[in-house]
Amino acid sequence: MDWYRVQALVVKEFLALLRNKASRMVLIGPPVIQLIVFSYAATFNLHNVPIAIYNEDAGAAARQLIARFQGSPYFSIERMPKSGRRIRDIISDKKALLVLRIGPRFSRDLALHRTARVEVLVDGRNSNTALIALSDVNAVIQAFSVHWAGTHGWRATPAILVTRAWFNPNLRSRWFIVPGVVGLLTLVVALLVTGLSVAREREAGTFDQLLVTPLGPWEILLGKALPGFLIGSLEATLIIVVAILWFRVPFMGSVLALYLGLFLFLLAAIGVGLAISSASATQQQGLLGVFLFLVPAVILSGFATPIANMPLPVQYLTYLNPLRYFLIILRGVFLEGDGIAILWAQYLPLVAIGLVTMTIATWLFRRRLT
């Protein structure tokens, strides 16, 4: 492999990108596919939200409140820890979205006609889902309070809800959305840069000229991939800087962990883009293929809606989506302070997806040569 030849091809790609205006496209099939995906995946209604209840009260009032959560279609009680020390691990390991803590004086306070408190510890890393879940929790608490007040002669609400959020104390949706935008825009740029590269050569009639040059197939693919890496990295870096300095999103983790995830994510995204471009005869087909992949990838990534609320077959599809893993890396590094050791479970799928997509792209490219 001659790196000088690859460098010349990279320069050529950049010149072609700078001169190329926005391409027009005609969407026929993708809207139908996206409509099906959106109907099943894009929902803000929560069902069977995993919660934990730490009950320090053996009284009847506490049991009645727990029974209301057990009978609610919105919640699924996954854990009932016996010690308060387990609460942090339950939320940190994402075993439950929130933990209800019923204090030892809950039933006694209600029996004495005092205001009883129920404390909720919520995972603030996914602020949108947390806010919706808190609304449902409040509805259950209010229904219990109204029933208790009616059966015991109360004139005021007997129980109040006290909320604390971890990782995102004020539940600012911006802290949840902005790190996701890093992954979203990086995917868009990487797909657009690489998804049109080979198709542009065929449409312009320069693909045959490229084949008679000393460049080999691997050198051509590498020259097509490197601009995507460079532009995607610059785009991601710019958004990260804006997120930290302008939007004041806290950056708690490791820069090395973030950029290792970015490199592996770009490897997977560029592999998808090159596969689309190698299979396309025109730029219009390439652009259509990019958007056919892009929109479902965003919806099935957990960017706006929780993956846990999707139907089980759709959840299995998300494991093939590189954006799913990169969003976990981004939010983990920004909000949780995760390092490389914690994020290995997200790095390995990206490596696998990157190797598979690059292999497919190479096979499609070689197939076009024959």
GROMACS .gro file of C-alpha atoms in nm:
model
  370
    1MET     CA    1   0.000   0.000   0.000
    2ASP     CA    2   0.144   0.334  -0.110
    3TRP     CA    3   0.041   0.608   0.132
    4TYR     CA    4   0.132   0.881  -0.116
    5ARG     CA    5  -0.126   0.748  -0.360
    6VAL     CA    6  -0.382   0.723  -0.080
    7GLN     CA    7  -0.303   1.081   0.021
    8ALA     CA    8  -0.361   1.199  -0.336
    9LEU     CA    9  -0.699   1.023  -0.343
   10VAL     CA   10  -0.796   1.177  -0.008
   11VAL     CA   11  -0.714   1.525  -0.144
   12LYS     CA   12  -0.921   1.448  -0.452
   13GLU     CA   13  -1.215   1.340  -0.232
   14PHE     CA   14  -1.201   1.661  -0.032
   15LEU     CA   15  -1.194   1.870  -0.349
   16ALA     CA   16  -1.494   1.681  -0.485
   17LEU     CA   17  -1.683   1.730  -0.158
   18LEU     CA   18  -1.614   2.102  -0.147
   19ARG     CA   19  -1.732   2.153  -0.505
   20ASN     CA   20  -2.040   1.932  -0.478
   21LYS     CA   21  -2.372   2.110  -0.405
   22ALA     CA   22  -2.661   1.963  -0.212
   23SER     CA   23  -2.801   1.662  -0.394
   24ARG     CA   24  -3.167   1.621  -0.465
   25MET     CA   25  -3.344   1.305  -0.381
   26VAL     CA   26  -3.678   1.143  -0.434
   27LEU     CA   27  -3.813   0.941  -0.140
   28ILE     CA   28  -4.065   0.668  -0.219
   29GLY     CA   29  -3.989   0.354  -0.021
   30PRO     CA   30  -3.818   0.500   0.288
   31PRO     CA   31  -4.125   0.694   0.416
   32VAL     CA   32  -4.328   0.373   0.424
   33ILE     CA   33  -4.055   0.185   0.611
   34GLN     CA   34  -3.998   0.477   0.848
   35LEU     CA   35  -4.372   0.505   0.917
   36ILE     CA   36  -4.380   0.140   1.026
   37VAL     CA   37  -4.073   0.184   1.247
   38PHE     CA   38  -4.204   0.507   1.398
   39SER     CA   39  -4.545   0.358   1.479
   40TYR     CA   40  -4.391   0.081   1.688
   41ALA     CA   41  -4.076   0.243   1.825
   42ALA     CA   42  -4.147   0.615   1.871
   43THR     CA   43  -4.369   0.623   2.180
   44PHE     CA   44  -4.355   0.827   2.500
   45ASN     CA   45  -4.605   0.605   2.682
   46LEU     CA   46  -4.434   0.411   2.959
   47HIS     CA   47  -4.534   0.056   3.051
   48ASN     CA   48  -4.370  -0.182   3.296
   49VAL     CA   49  -4.104   0.069   3.400
   50PRO     CA   50  -3.854  -0.119   3.619
   51ILE     CA   51  -3.855   0.025   3.972
   52ALA     CA   52  -3.728  -0.074   4.314
   53ILE     CA   53  -3.895  -0.014   4.650
   54TYR     CA   54  -3.696   0.020   4.970
   55ASN     CA   55  -3.954  -0.025   5.243
   56GLU     CA   56  -3.851   0.049   5.603
   57ASP     CA   57  -4.205   0.035   5.735
   58ALA     CA   58  -4.394  -0.283   5.827
   59GLY     CA   59  -4.727  -0.104   5.871
   60ALA     CA   60  -5.049  -0.151   5.676
   61ALA     CA   61  -5.027   0.187   5.500
   62ALA     CA   62  -4.690   0.101   5.347
   63ARG     CA   63  -4.822  -0.235   5.226
   64GLN     CA   64  -5.125  -0.065   5.068
   65LEU     CA   65  -4.902   0.183   4.885
   66ILE     CA   66  -4.675  -0.096   4.757
   67ALA     CA   67  -4.983  -0.289   4.641
   68ARG     CA   68  -5.089   0.009   4.431
   69PHE     CA   69  -4.754   0.007   4.251
   70GLN     CA   70  -4.776  -0.370   4.205
   71GLY     CA   71  -5.118  -0.333   4.045
   72SER     CA   72  -5.020  -0.041   3.822
   73PRO     CA   73  -4.960  -0.121   3.452
   74TYR     CA   74  -4.695   0.150   3.439
   75PHE     CA   75  -4.448  -0.010   3.680
   76SER     CA   76  -4.276  -0.340   3.736
   77ILE     CA   77  -4.114  -0.391   4.077
   78GLU     CA   78  -3.779  -0.553   3.997
   79ARG     CA   79  -3.601  -0.508   4.329
   80MET     CA   80  -3.698  -0.471   4.694
   81PRO     CA   81  -3.364  -0.411   4.866
   82LYS     CA   82  -3.331  -0.477   5.236
   83SER     CA   83  -3.058  -0.218   5.283
   84GLY     CA   84  -3.020   0.143   5.173
   85ARG     CA   85  -2.668   0.065   5.057
   86ARG     CA   86  -2.808  -0.129   4.761
   87ILE     CA   87  -2.992   0.176   4.621
   88ARG     CA   88  -2.686   0.331   4.459
   89ASP     CA   89  -2.590   0.004   4.287
   90ILE     CA   90  -2.945  -0.051   4.160
   91ILE     CA   91  -2.957   0.288   3.989
   92SER     CA   92  -2.594   0.290   3.873
   93ASP     CA   93  -2.630  -0.057   3.715
   94LYS     CA   94  -2.962   0.046   3.554
   95LYS     CA   95  -3.153  -0.230   3.730
   96ALA     CA   96  -3.432   0.019   3.794
   97LEU     CA   97  -3.520   0.362   3.662
   98LEU     CA   98  -3.621   0.486   4.006
   99VAL     CA   99  -3.624   0.373   4.368
  100LEU     CA  100  -3.906   0.453   4.610
  101ARG     CA  101  -3.806   0.484   4.974
  102ILE     CA  102  -4.080   0.445   5.233
  103GLY     CA  103  -3.951   0.565   5.570
  104PRO     CA  104  -3.992   0.376   5.898
  105ARG     CA  105  -4.251   0.626   6.030
  106PHE     CA  106  -4.477   0.627   5.722
  107SER     CA  107  -4.768   0.428   5.869
  108ARG     CA  108  -4.727   0.586   6.212
  109ASP     CA  109  -4.741   0.938   6.072
  110LEU     CA  110  -5.058   0.857   5.880
  111ALA     CA  111  -5.215   0.699   6.190
  112LEU     CA  112  -5.138   1.019   6.385
  113HIS     CA  113  -5.281   1.235   6.102
  114ARG     CA  114  -4.939   1.370   6.016
  115THR     CA  115  -4.803   1.430   5.665
  116ALA     CA  116  -4.606   1.124   5.553
  117ARG     CA  117  -4.323   1.142   5.302
  118VAL     CA  118  -4.229   0.907   5.020
  119GLU     CA  119  -3.884   0.966   4.875
  120VAL     CA  120  -3.807   0.886   4.510
  121LEU     CA  121  -3.452   0.848   4.379
  122VAL     CA  122  -3.458   0.868   4.001
  123ASP     CA  123  -3.195   0.801   3.734
  124GLY     CA  124  -3.145   1.142   3.574
  125ARG     CA  125  -2.930   1.018   3.287
  126ASN     CA  126  -3.245   0.975   3.079
  127SER     CA  127  -3.429   1.288   3.188
  128ASN     CA  128  -3.718   1.257   2.941
  129THR     CA  129  -3.815   0.910   3.058
  130ALA     CA  130  -3.754   1.008   3.420
  131LEU     CA  131  -3.993   1.302   3.399
  132ILE     CA  132  -4.268   1.086   3.247
  133ALA     CA  133  -4.212   0.814   3.508
  134LEU     CA  134  -4.223   1.069   3.791
  135SER     CA  135  -4.557   1.191   3.662
  136ASP     CA  136  -4.692   0.836   3.680
  137VAL     CA  137  -4.544   0.789   4.029
  138ASN     CA  138  -4.709   1.109   4.144
  139ALA     CA  139  -5.043   0.985   4.004
  140VAL     CA  140  -5.017   0.664   4.210
  141ILE     CA  141  -4.921   0.857   4.524
  142GLN     CA  142  -5.207   1.100   4.475
  143ALA     CA  143  -5.459   0.818   4.423
  144PHE     CA  144  -5.338   0.653   4.744
  145SER     CA  145  -5.359   0.982   4.930
  146VAL     CA  146  -5.712   1.055   4.815
  147HIS     CA  147  -5.827   0.705   4.910
  148TRP     CA  148  -5.661   0.722   5.251
  149ALA     CA  149  -5.802   1.066   5.321
  150GLY     CA  150  -6.153   0.952   5.227
  151THR     CA  151  -6.147   0.638   5.443
  152HIS     CA  152  -5.982   0.796   5.750
  153GLY     CA  153  -6.157   1.130   5.767
  154TRP     CA  154  -5.867   1.348   5.645
  155ARG     CA  155  -5.927   1.689   5.499
  156ALA     CA  156  -5.577   1.735   5.357
  157THR     CA  157  -5.348   1.513   5.147
  158PRO     CA  158  -5.170   1.276   5.387
  159ALA     CA  159  -4.862   1.191   5.176
  160ILE     CA  160  -4.620   1.405   4.979
  161LEU     CA  161  -4.354   1.309   4.726
  162VAL     CA  162  -3.991   1.414   4.769
  163THR     CA  163  -3.774   1.371   4.455
  164ARG     CA  164  -3.398   1.355   4.405
  165ALA     CA  165  -3.230   1.286   4.070
  166TRP     CA  166  -2.884   1.136   4.030
  167PHE     CA  167  -2.640   1.220   3.747
  168ASN     CA  168  -2.871   1.504   3.636
  169PRO     CA  169  -2.990   1.679   3.954
  170ASN     CA  170  -3.222   1.928   3.783
  171LEU     CA  171  -3.347   1.681   3.519
  172ARG     CA  172  -3.243   1.915   3.242
  173SER     CA  173  -3.343   1.761   2.913
  174ARG     CA  174  -3.057   1.950   2.745
  175TRP     CA  175  -2.806   1.738   2.936
  176PHE     CA  176  -2.972   1.431   2.788
  177ILE     CA  177  -3.028   1.560   2.434
  178VAL     CA  178  -2.701   1.742   2.356
  179PRO     CA  179  -2.467   1.441   2.403
  180GLY     CA  180  -2.702   1.247   2.177
  181VAL     CA  181  -2.674   1.517   1.910
  182VAL     CA  182  -2.300   1.448   1.898
  183GLY     CA  183  -2.369   1.092   1.788
  184LEU     CA  184  -2.655   1.188   1.557
  185LEU     CA  185  -2.467   1.452   1.358
  186THR     CA  186  -2.150   1.243   1.346
  187LEU     CA  187  -2.350   0.960   1.193
  188VAL     CA  188  -2.512   1.194   0.939
  189VAL     CA  189  -2.179   1.340   0.828
  190ALA     CA  190  -2.000   1.005   0.808
  191LEU     CA  191  -2.279   0.847   0.605
  192LEU     CA  192  -2.314   1.139   0.365
  193VAL     CA  193  -1.942   1.173   0.301
  194THR     CA  194  -1.881   0.802   0.238
  195GLY     CA  195  -2.224   0.702   0.108
  196LEU     CA  196  -2.185   0.913  -0.206
  197SER     CA  197  -1.813   0.872  -0.270
  198VAL     CA  198  -1.802   0.561  -0.493
  199ALA     CA  199  -2.142   0.638  -0.652
  200ARG     CA  200  -2.018   0.986  -0.743
  201GLU     CA  201  -1.728   0.834  -0.936
  202ARG     CA  202  -1.962   0.607  -1.132
  203GLU     CA  203  -2.208   0.884  -1.209
  204ALA     CA  204  -1.935   1.122  -1.321
  205GLY     CA  205  -1.775   0.853  -1.537
  206THR     CA  206  -1.443   0.868  -1.352
  207PHE     CA  207  -1.471   0.528  -1.185
  208ASP     CA  208  -1.305   0.349  -1.478
  209GLN     CA  209  -1.031   0.613  -1.482
  210LEU     CA  210  -0.975   0.547  -1.111
  211LEU     CA  211  -0.935   0.175  -1.179
  212VAL     CA  212  -0.657   0.223  -1.436
  213THR     CA  213  -0.449   0.423  -1.189
  214PRO     CA  214  -0.182   0.245  -0.979
  215LEU     CA  215  -0.427   0.250  -0.686
  216GLY     CA  216  -0.533  -0.094  -0.563
  217PRO     CA  217  -0.883  -0.177  -0.428
  218TRP     CA  218  -0.776  -0.142  -0.065
  219GLU     CA  219  -0.607   0.191  -0.137
  220ILE     CA  220  -0.922   0.319  -0.308
  221LEU     CA  221  -1.142   0.215  -0.015
  222LEU     CA  222  -0.900   0.368   0.234
  223GLY     CA  223  -0.889   0.690   0.037
  224LYS     CA  224  -1.269   0.698   0.037
  225ALA     CA  225  -1.287   0.623   0.412
  226LEU     CA  226  -1.030   0.867   0.550
  227PRO     CA  227  -1.225   1.186   0.462
  228GLY     CA  228  -1.519   1.045   0.657
  229PHE     CA  229  -1.294   0.985   0.959
  230LEU     CA  230  -1.144   1.332   0.944
  231ILE     CA  231  -1.466   1.524   0.884
  232GLY     CA  232  -1.661   1.313   1.135
  233SER     CA  233  -1.396   1.365   1.402
  234LEU     CA  234  -1.385   1.739   1.344
  235GLU     CA  235  -1.764   1.761   1.348
  236ALA     CA  236  -1.786   1.563   1.672
  237THR     CA  237  -1.510   1.768   1.835
  238LEU     CA  238  -1.683   2.093   1.745
  239ILE     CA  239  -2.015   1.976   1.889
  240ILE     CA  240  -1.847   1.849   2.206
  241VAL     CA  241  -1.679   2.186   2.260
  242VAL     CA  242  -2.008   2.369   2.203
  243ALA     CA  243  -2.189   2.129   2.437
  244ILE     CA  244  -1.941   2.193   2.717
  245LEU     CA  245  -1.873   2.565   2.674
  246TRP     CA  246  -2.207   2.694   2.542
  247PHE     CA  247  -2.471   2.455   2.674
  248ARG     CA  248  -2.280   2.388   2.998
  249VAL     CA  249  -2.329   2.013   2.980
  250PRO     CA  250  -2.097   1.862   3.244
  251PHE     CA  251  -1.814   1.646   3.115
  252MET     CA  252  -1.733   1.403   3.395
  253GLY     CA  253  -1.545   1.123   3.221
  254SER     CA  254  -1.232   1.046   3.021
  255VAL     CA  255  -1.144   1.215   2.692
  256LEU     CA  256  -0.957   0.900   2.587
  257ALA     CA  257  -1.266   0.686   2.650
  258LEU     CA  258  -1.479   0.927   2.447
  259TYR     CA  259  -1.250   0.938   2.145
  260LEU     CA  260  -1.192   0.562   2.148
  261GLY     CA  261  -1.568   0.525   2.122
  262LEU     CA  262  -1.578   0.791   1.850
  263PHE     CA  263  -1.312   0.611   1.644
  264LEU     CA  264  -1.492   0.276   1.667
  265PHE     CA  265  -1.827   0.438   1.591
  266LEU     CA  266  -1.685   0.608   1.282
  267LEU     CA  267  -1.538   0.275   1.171
  268ALA     CA  268  -1.884   0.118   1.185
  269ALA     CA  269  -2.063   0.417   1.026
  270ILE     CA  270  -1.810   0.450   0.744
  271GLY     CA  271  -1.837   0.077   0.676
  272VAL     CA  272  -2.213   0.120   0.633
  273GLY     CA  273  -2.160   0.425   0.410
  274LEU     CA  274  -1.907   0.252   0.186
  275ALA     CA  275  -2.131  -0.053   0.156
  276ILE     CA  276  -2.421   0.168   0.046
  277SER     CA  277  -2.201   0.360  -0.197
  278SER     CA  278  -2.047   0.044  -0.345
  279ALA     CA  279  -2.394  -0.100  -0.409
  280SER     CA  280  -2.525   0.223  -0.569
  281ALA     CA  281  -2.490   0.318  -0.934
  282THR     CA  282  -2.582   0.686  -0.890
  283GLN     CA  283  -2.560   0.947  -0.619
  284GLN     CA  284  -2.939   0.951  -0.597
  285GLN     CA  285  -2.941   0.584  -0.510
  286GLY     CA  286  -2.661   0.641  -0.258
  287LEU     CA  287  -2.846   0.928  -0.093
  288LEU     CA  288  -3.163   0.723  -0.081
  289GLY     CA  289  -2.975   0.435   0.080
  290VAL     CA  290  -2.819   0.668   0.337
  291PHE     CA  291  -3.155   0.803   0.450
  292LEU     CA  292  -3.308   0.457   0.439
  293PHE     CA  293  -3.051   0.355   0.701
  294LEU     CA  294  -3.022   0.684   0.888
  295VAL     CA  295  -3.374   0.752   1.011
  296PRO     CA  296  -3.447   0.403   1.150
  297ALA     CA  297  -3.100   0.407   1.308
  298VAL     CA  298  -3.186   0.727   1.496
  299ILE     CA  299  -3.526   0.602   1.610
  300LEU     CA  300  -3.388   0.264   1.720
  301SER     CA  301  -3.092   0.413   1.908
  302GLY     CA  302  -3.266   0.541   2.222
  303PHE     CA  303  -3.193   0.899   2.118
  304ALA     CA  304  -3.542   1.025   2.207
  305THR     CA  305  -3.746   0.723   2.313
  306PRO     CA  306  -3.639   0.442   2.550
  307ILE     CA  307  -3.547   0.113   2.388
  308ALA     CA  308  -3.710  -0.077   2.676
  309ASN     CA  309  -4.054   0.045   2.564
  310MET     CA  310  -4.018  -0.094   2.211
  311PRO     CA  311  -4.161  -0.436   2.114
  312LEU     CA  312  -3.920  -0.722   2.179
  313PRO     CA  313  -3.844  -0.794   1.808
  314VAL     CA  314  -3.762  -0.425   1.757
  315GLN     CA  315  -3.536  -0.432   2.064
  316TYR     CA  316  -3.337  -0.715   1.904
  317LEU     CA  317  -3.291  -0.499   1.592
  318THR     CA  318  -3.131  -0.225   1.801
  319TYR     CA  319  -2.833  -0.452   1.873
  320LEU     CA  320  -2.733  -0.410   1.506
  321ASN     CA  321  -2.737  -0.030   1.537
  322PRO     CA  322  -2.397   0.131   1.607
  323LEU     CA  323  -2.561   0.454   1.724
  324ARG     CA  324  -2.719   0.269   2.016
  325TYR     CA  325  -2.378   0.188   2.165
  326PHE     CA  326  -2.225   0.528   2.090
  327LEU     CA  327  -2.509   0.709   2.269
  328ILE     CA  328  -2.444   0.499   2.579
  329ILE     CA  329  -2.075   0.591   2.556
  330LEU     CA  330  -2.151   0.961   2.513
  331ARG     CA  331  -2.398   0.988   2.800
  332GLY     CA  332  -2.184   0.766   3.020
  333VAL     CA  333  -1.875   0.980   2.966
  334PHE     CA  334  -2.059   1.312   2.995
  335LEU     CA  335  -2.290   1.247   3.289
  336GLU     CA  336  -2.156   0.944   3.475
  337GLY     CA  337  -1.780   0.987   3.443
  338ASP     CA  338  -1.728   0.647   3.280
  339GLY     CA  339  -1.385   0.535   3.167
  340ILE     CA  340  -1.255   0.276   2.924
  341ALA     CA  341  -1.281  -0.008   3.177
  342ILE     CA  342  -1.654   0.049   3.223
  343LEU     CA  343  -1.735   0.097   2.854
  344TRP     CA  344  -1.584  -0.225   2.716
  345ALA     CA  345  -1.931  -0.371   2.676
  346GLN     CA  346  -2.009  -0.090   2.429
  347TYR     CA  347  -1.673  -0.092   2.249
  348LEU     CA  348  -1.681  -0.459   2.154
  349PRO     CA  349  -2.012  -0.447   1.958
  350LEU     CA  350  -1.883  -0.142   1.768
  351VAL     CA  351  -1.568  -0.333   1.675
  352ALA     CA  352  -1.778  -0.626   1.552
  353ILE     CA  353  -2.015  -0.403   1.352
  354GLY     CA  354  -1.721  -0.211   1.204
  355LEU     CA  355  -1.542  -0.528   1.090
  356VAL     CA  356  -1.858  -0.675   0.940
  357THR     CA  357  -1.959  -0.357   0.754
  358MET     CA  358  -1.609  -0.295   0.621
  359THR     CA  359  -1.591  -0.657   0.502
  360ILE     CA  360  -1.926  -0.619   0.325
  361ALA     CA  361  -1.812  -0.291   0.170
  362THR     CA  362  -1.492  -0.454   0.043
  363TRP     CA  363  -1.685  -0.748  -0.103
  364LEU     CA  364  -1.935  -0.519  -0.278
  365PHE     CA  365  -1.653  -0.303  -0.415
  366ARG     CA  366  -1.458  -0.600  -0.550
  367ARG     CA  367  -1.779  -0.742  -0.695
  368ARG     CA  368  -1.829  -0.420  -0.889
  369LEU     CA  369  -1.479  -0.452  -1.032
  370THR     CA  370  -1.557  -0.789  -1.195
   0.00000   0.00000   0.00000
